[in-house]
Structures are given as structure tokens and as C-alpha cells.
XYZ file of C-alpha atoms in Angstrom:
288
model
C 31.514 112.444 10.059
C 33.177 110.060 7.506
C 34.801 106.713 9.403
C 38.364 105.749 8.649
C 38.422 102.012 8.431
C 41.515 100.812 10.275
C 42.572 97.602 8.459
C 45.836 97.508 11.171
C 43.369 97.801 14.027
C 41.094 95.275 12.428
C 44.175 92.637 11.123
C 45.327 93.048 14.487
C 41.785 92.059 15.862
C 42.431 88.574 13.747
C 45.491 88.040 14.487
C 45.045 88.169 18.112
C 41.701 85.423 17.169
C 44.133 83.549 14.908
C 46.901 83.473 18.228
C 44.013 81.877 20.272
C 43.187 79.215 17.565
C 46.737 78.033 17.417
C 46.968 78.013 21.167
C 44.188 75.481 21.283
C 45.422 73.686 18.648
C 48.929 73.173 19.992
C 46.954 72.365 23.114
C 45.776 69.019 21.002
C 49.176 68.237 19.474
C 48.442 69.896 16.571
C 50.880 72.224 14.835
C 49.599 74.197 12.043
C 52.020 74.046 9.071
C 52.613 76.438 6.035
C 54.682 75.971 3.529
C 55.575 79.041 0.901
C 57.008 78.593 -2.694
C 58.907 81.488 -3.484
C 60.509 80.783 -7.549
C 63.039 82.802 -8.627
C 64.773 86.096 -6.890
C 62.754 88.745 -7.461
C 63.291 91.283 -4.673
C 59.595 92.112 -3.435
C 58.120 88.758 -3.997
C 61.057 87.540 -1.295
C 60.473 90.199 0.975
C 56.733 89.593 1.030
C 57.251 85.904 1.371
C 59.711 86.419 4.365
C 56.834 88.953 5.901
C 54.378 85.915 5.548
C 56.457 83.428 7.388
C 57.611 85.772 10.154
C 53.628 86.868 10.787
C 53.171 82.979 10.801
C 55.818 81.950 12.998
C 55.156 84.690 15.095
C 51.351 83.379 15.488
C 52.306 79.973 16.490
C 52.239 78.200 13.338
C 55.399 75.977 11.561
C 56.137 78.321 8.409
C 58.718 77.013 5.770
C 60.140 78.629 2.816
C 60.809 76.294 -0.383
C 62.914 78.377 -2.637
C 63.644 77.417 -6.542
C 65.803 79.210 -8.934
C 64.107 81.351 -11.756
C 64.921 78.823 -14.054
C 63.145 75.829 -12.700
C 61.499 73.439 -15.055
C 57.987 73.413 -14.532
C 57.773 69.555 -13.895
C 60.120 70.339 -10.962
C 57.797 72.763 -9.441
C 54.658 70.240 -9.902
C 56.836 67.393 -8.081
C 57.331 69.555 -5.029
C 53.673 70.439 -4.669
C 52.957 66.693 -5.358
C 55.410 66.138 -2.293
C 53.659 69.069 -0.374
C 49.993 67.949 -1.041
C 51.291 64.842 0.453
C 52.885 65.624 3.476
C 50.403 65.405 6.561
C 52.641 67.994 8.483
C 51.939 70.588 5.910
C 47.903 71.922 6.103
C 48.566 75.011 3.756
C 50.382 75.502 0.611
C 51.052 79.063 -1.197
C 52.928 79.411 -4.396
C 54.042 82.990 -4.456
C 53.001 85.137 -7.431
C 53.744 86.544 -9.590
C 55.864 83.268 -11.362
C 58.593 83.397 -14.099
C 57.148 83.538 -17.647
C 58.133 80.192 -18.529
C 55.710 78.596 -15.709
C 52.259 78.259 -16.620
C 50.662 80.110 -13.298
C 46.881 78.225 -14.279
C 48.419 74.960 -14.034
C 50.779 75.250 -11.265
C 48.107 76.346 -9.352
C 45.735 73.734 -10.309
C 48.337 71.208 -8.924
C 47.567 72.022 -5.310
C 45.268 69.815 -3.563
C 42.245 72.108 -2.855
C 42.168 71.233 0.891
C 45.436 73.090 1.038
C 44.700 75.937 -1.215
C 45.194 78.886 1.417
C 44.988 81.128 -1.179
C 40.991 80.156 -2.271
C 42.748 79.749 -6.193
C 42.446 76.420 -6.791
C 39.150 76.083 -9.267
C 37.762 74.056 -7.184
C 38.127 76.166 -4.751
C 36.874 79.614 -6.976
C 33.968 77.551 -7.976
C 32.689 77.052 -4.461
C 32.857 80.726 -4.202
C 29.853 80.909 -6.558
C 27.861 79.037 -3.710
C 29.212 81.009 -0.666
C 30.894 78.478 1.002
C 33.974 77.622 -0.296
C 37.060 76.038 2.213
C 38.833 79.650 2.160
C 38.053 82.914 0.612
C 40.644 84.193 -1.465
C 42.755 86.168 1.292
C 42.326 89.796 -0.371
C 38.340 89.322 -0.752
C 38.551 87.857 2.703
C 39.881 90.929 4.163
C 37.111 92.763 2.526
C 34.799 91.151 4.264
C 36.237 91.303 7.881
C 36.635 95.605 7.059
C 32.843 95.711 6.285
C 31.983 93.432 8.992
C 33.735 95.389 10.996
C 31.866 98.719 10.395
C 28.565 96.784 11.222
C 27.302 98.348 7.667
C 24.302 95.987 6.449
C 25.069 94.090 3.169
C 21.462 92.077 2.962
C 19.460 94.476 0.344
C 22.010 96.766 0.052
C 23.081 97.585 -3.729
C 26.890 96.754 -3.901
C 28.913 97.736 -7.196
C 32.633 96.008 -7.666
C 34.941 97.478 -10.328
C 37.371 94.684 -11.197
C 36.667 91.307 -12.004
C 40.420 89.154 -11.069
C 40.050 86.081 -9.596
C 42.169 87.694 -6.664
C 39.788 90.317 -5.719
C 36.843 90.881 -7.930
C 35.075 87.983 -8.653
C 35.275 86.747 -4.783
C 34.214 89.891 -3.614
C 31.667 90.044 -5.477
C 30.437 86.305 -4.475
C 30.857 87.135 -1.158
C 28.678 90.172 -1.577
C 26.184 87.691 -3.294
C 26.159 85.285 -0.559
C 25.456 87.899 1.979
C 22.300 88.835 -0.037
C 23.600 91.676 -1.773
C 22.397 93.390 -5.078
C 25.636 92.936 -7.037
C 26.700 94.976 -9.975
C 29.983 93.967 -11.641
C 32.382 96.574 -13.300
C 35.538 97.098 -14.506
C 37.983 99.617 -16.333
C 36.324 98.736 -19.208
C 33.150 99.600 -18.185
C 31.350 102.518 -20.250
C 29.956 105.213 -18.486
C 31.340 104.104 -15.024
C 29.755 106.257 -12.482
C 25.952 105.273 -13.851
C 26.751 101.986 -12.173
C 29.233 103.590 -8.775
C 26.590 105.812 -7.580
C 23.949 103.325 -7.053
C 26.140 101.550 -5.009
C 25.845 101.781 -0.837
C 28.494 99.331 -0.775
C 31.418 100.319 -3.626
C 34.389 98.227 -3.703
C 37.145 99.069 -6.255
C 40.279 96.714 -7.579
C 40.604 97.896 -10.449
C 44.130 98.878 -10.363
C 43.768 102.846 -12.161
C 45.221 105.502 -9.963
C 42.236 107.739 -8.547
C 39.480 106.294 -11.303
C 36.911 107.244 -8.543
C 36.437 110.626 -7.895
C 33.793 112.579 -6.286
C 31.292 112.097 -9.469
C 31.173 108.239 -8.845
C 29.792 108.017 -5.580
C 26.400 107.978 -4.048
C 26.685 110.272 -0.746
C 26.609 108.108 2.247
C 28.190 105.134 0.150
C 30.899 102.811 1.971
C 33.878 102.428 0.194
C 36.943 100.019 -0.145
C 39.880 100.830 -1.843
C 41.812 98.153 -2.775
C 44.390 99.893 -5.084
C 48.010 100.142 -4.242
C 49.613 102.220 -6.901
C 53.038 103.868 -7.042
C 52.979 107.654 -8.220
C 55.629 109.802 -8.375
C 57.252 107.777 -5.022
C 53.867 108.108 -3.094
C 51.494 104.871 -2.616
C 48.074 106.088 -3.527
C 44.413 103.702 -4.247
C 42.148 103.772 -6.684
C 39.970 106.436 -5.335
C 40.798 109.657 -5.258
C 40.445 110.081 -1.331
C 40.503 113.480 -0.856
C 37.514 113.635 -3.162
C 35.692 111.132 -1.765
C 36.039 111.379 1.952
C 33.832 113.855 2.526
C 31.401 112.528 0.355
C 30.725 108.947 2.388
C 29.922 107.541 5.259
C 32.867 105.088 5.666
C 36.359 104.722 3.506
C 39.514 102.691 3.884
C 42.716 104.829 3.682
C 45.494 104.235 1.097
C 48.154 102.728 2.686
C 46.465 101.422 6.138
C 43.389 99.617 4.132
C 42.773 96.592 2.706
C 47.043 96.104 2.599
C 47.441 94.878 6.384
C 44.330 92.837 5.698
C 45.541 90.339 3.392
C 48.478 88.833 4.728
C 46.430 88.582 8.089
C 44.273 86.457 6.472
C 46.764 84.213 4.940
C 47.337 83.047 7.962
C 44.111 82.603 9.388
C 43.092 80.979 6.001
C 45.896 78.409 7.026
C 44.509 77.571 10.843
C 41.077 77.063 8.751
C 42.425 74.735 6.330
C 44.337 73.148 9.567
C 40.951 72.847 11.444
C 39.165 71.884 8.563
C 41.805 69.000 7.833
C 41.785 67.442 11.017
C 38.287 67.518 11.481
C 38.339 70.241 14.589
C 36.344 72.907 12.838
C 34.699 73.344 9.901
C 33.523 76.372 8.781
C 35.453 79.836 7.272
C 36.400 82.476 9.906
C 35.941 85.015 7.411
């Protein structure tokens, strides 16, 4: 019988672990702060921004919301990083994406110190990735990995195929993969002759973005799979896989909504406790 991987039972599994952290913290006079940049007015970004801080506050943490108008000058936005990187009450920075055209996303990124990079974006912080350990995962990739940890499915010598390659979700999934001693394959939308490369996989992961671009033809039978697609169709929210095909087909599958979606902002915020614990020298390593 194919498993339903529950990302709200498992995001609620770290957020209860990410309550305890900041308990203990607070315990020690430490506060973990987070600090979100949220340019311009467009509706979703604020709403998913506001989502963030409540989930934050709600946790324990100090969450503040720097707003700019669309129309900021870039060297404006760089001076309040500058300010943010720092500020010893703030542990975590996130700029909110996507930004207005006029701001150069690489470089406001590259502005934020690296030791508050909750997002895992900074290069720096993306290079580490290519040795397994960097000071956060990138929060989408790191919600990957808590979903296949949590169907105790073994990655070491398993053949795992990733279709997409952003710097959000493909490429860190795929080092993560790596670093758990995974056979990687790489793929895209790009990619010719797609399911030669899906239906090795016992571990298939797929950002790629493309409404139902797996079907039942790219999957090995047994094969775990993570859809990471959210993509509006005719009103309804549907991944990249074409569940109904595929369901029957594997032995594990994360729904579309329910997924990877409750996953990521989850780890936001325990990305931010690790950067916290990191900072202050009271733990060290990536809960992911």
C-alpha cells in the first residue's frame, strides 16, 4: 500500500523540536531574532511574509518585518542589510523574493553576512552545500530531507534522480542526496528523453515547475517520490506529478497541497534557531 507523506504531520513534528530549542534558549537569555525584508506591495509575497513572522512569533522567537516601497534604490536596500548584519539582536536575515526588477536579486543577496543567511543563498553558503555541511540548507531542500527522513527510506546506495536544477531546490537537494551517499542523477525540463533517467531512480524528487511532467511512464515501481510543484490550473493547486498516475505505482508519495508546502516555512524557522545556536556558540551543527 502506497504511503502518503504528511508534510503537516511532519512540520508539526519540527516545530514542536524548534518550540523546545527556543525554550532552552530563552532559558539562557537568549532570544532568537528574525528579521524579514519584504520590498514592495505585492499581495502574496506580504501574506507569506506575515505567515513567516506569525509561525515565528508563535515559536518563541523575536520576528520583525522591515518593509520598503517598490521603488527603493538598491543602495538603500544594501544599507539596511549592512545595519542588519550588524545588529547582534538579529541572528537571521531573509529578503523576501521574488524582488522588483530594478534590484539585482544576486547581489542583494550576496550582501547578507553568511552567518545570517537563513535561507542557505548566500554563495558562501551554496558552496558549502557541495561539501554537505553548510550553516543551513536552503529551507525547501531542507524540508526534503526531514520528509525522507521521516519515511525511514535508505538514501546510502540508493539511485536518486532530481529534475530541476534552481539554487532553491535542485541543486541542494541534490547535494544533500550526495552527502548522504546517494547515486545522483541531475535533470531538468530540458532533459531529452526524461523517463530513461526517472525510472532508475528509488529516490525521485521533482522541482521542475511543469504541471503533471511525471506520469506513470517515469517511474520505477516501488520508487519514493517528492513533489515539489505547486502549480495553479484551472483554480485547483496541482504538483508536478501526475498523482493519480503515480500513486499506485510507488511505495511512498507526497500529496499536492499537504507536501513539501508546510515543510518550508517550518524550516525557516528552525534554520533561524540554528543560525542562533550556531552564533552564540550553543550548538553547532544543522537540524536538518
Amino acid at each position: 500500500m502506497t504511503q502518503i507523506i504528511d508534510g503537516k504531520q511532519v512540520a508539526a513534528e519540527v516545530k514542536r523540536d524548534v518550540g523546545e530549542r527556543v525554550r532552552r534558549l530563552r532559558e539562557q537569555g537568549v532570544v532568537p531574532g528574525l528579521t524579514l525584508v519584504l520590498v514592495g506591495d505585492d499581495a502574496a509575497s506580504a501574506s507569506y511574509v506575515r505567515s513567516k513572522r506569525k509561525l515565528a512569533m508563535d515559536l518563541g522567537l523575536h520576528a520583525v518585518i522591515r518593509e520598503l516601497p517598490g521603488d527603493v534604490k538598491e543602495s538603500e536596500l544594501l544599507r539596511l542589510i549592512g545595519q542588519l548584519n550588524e545588529d547582534d539582536s538579529v541572528d537571521a536575515i531573509l529578503v523576501q523574493l521574488p524582488l522588483p526588477p530594478h534590484l539585482n536579486a544576486d547581489r542583494v543577496l550576496e550582501a547578507i553576512a553568511p552567518e545570517k543567511d537563513v535561507d542557505g543563498l548566500h554563495p558562501a553558503n551554496l558552496g558549502l552545500t557541495s561539501r554537505g555541511a553548510p550553516s543551513v540548507w536552503p529551507c525547501t531542500a531542507a524540508g526534503i530531507a526531514r520528509l525522507l527522513d521521516s519515511t525511514g527510506v535508505p538514501i546510502a546506495g540508493q539511485t536518486a534522480v532530481v529534475v530541476g536544477r534552481s539554487r532553491l531546490v535542485g541543486w541542494p537537494t541534490a547535494q544533500w542526496l550526495l552527502s548522504r551517499g546517494a547515486t545522483v542523477v541531475q535533470c531538468h525540463r530540458q532533459t531529452v528523453n526524461l523517463p530513461t533517467y526517472t525510472r532508475q531512480a528509488d529516490i525521485l524528487v521533482v522541482a521542475a515547475g511543469a504541471p503533471h511532467l511525471i506520469g506513470k511512464e517515469h517511474v520505477k515501481p516501488g520508487a519514493t517520490v517528492i513533489d515539489v510543484g505547486m502549480n495553479r490550473v484551472d483554480g485547483r493547486l496541482i504538483g508536478d506529478v501526475d498523482f493519480a498516475q503515480v500513486a499506485p505505482l510507488v511505495s511512498a508519495i507526497t500529496p499536492v497541497p499537504g507536501g513539501v508546502g508546510p515543510m518550508t516555512v517550518a524550516m525557516l524557522v528552525a534554520n533561524a534557531v540554528s543560525l542562533c545556536e550556531q552564533r552564540r556558540g550553543m550548538r553547532g551543527d544543522v537540524d536538518e
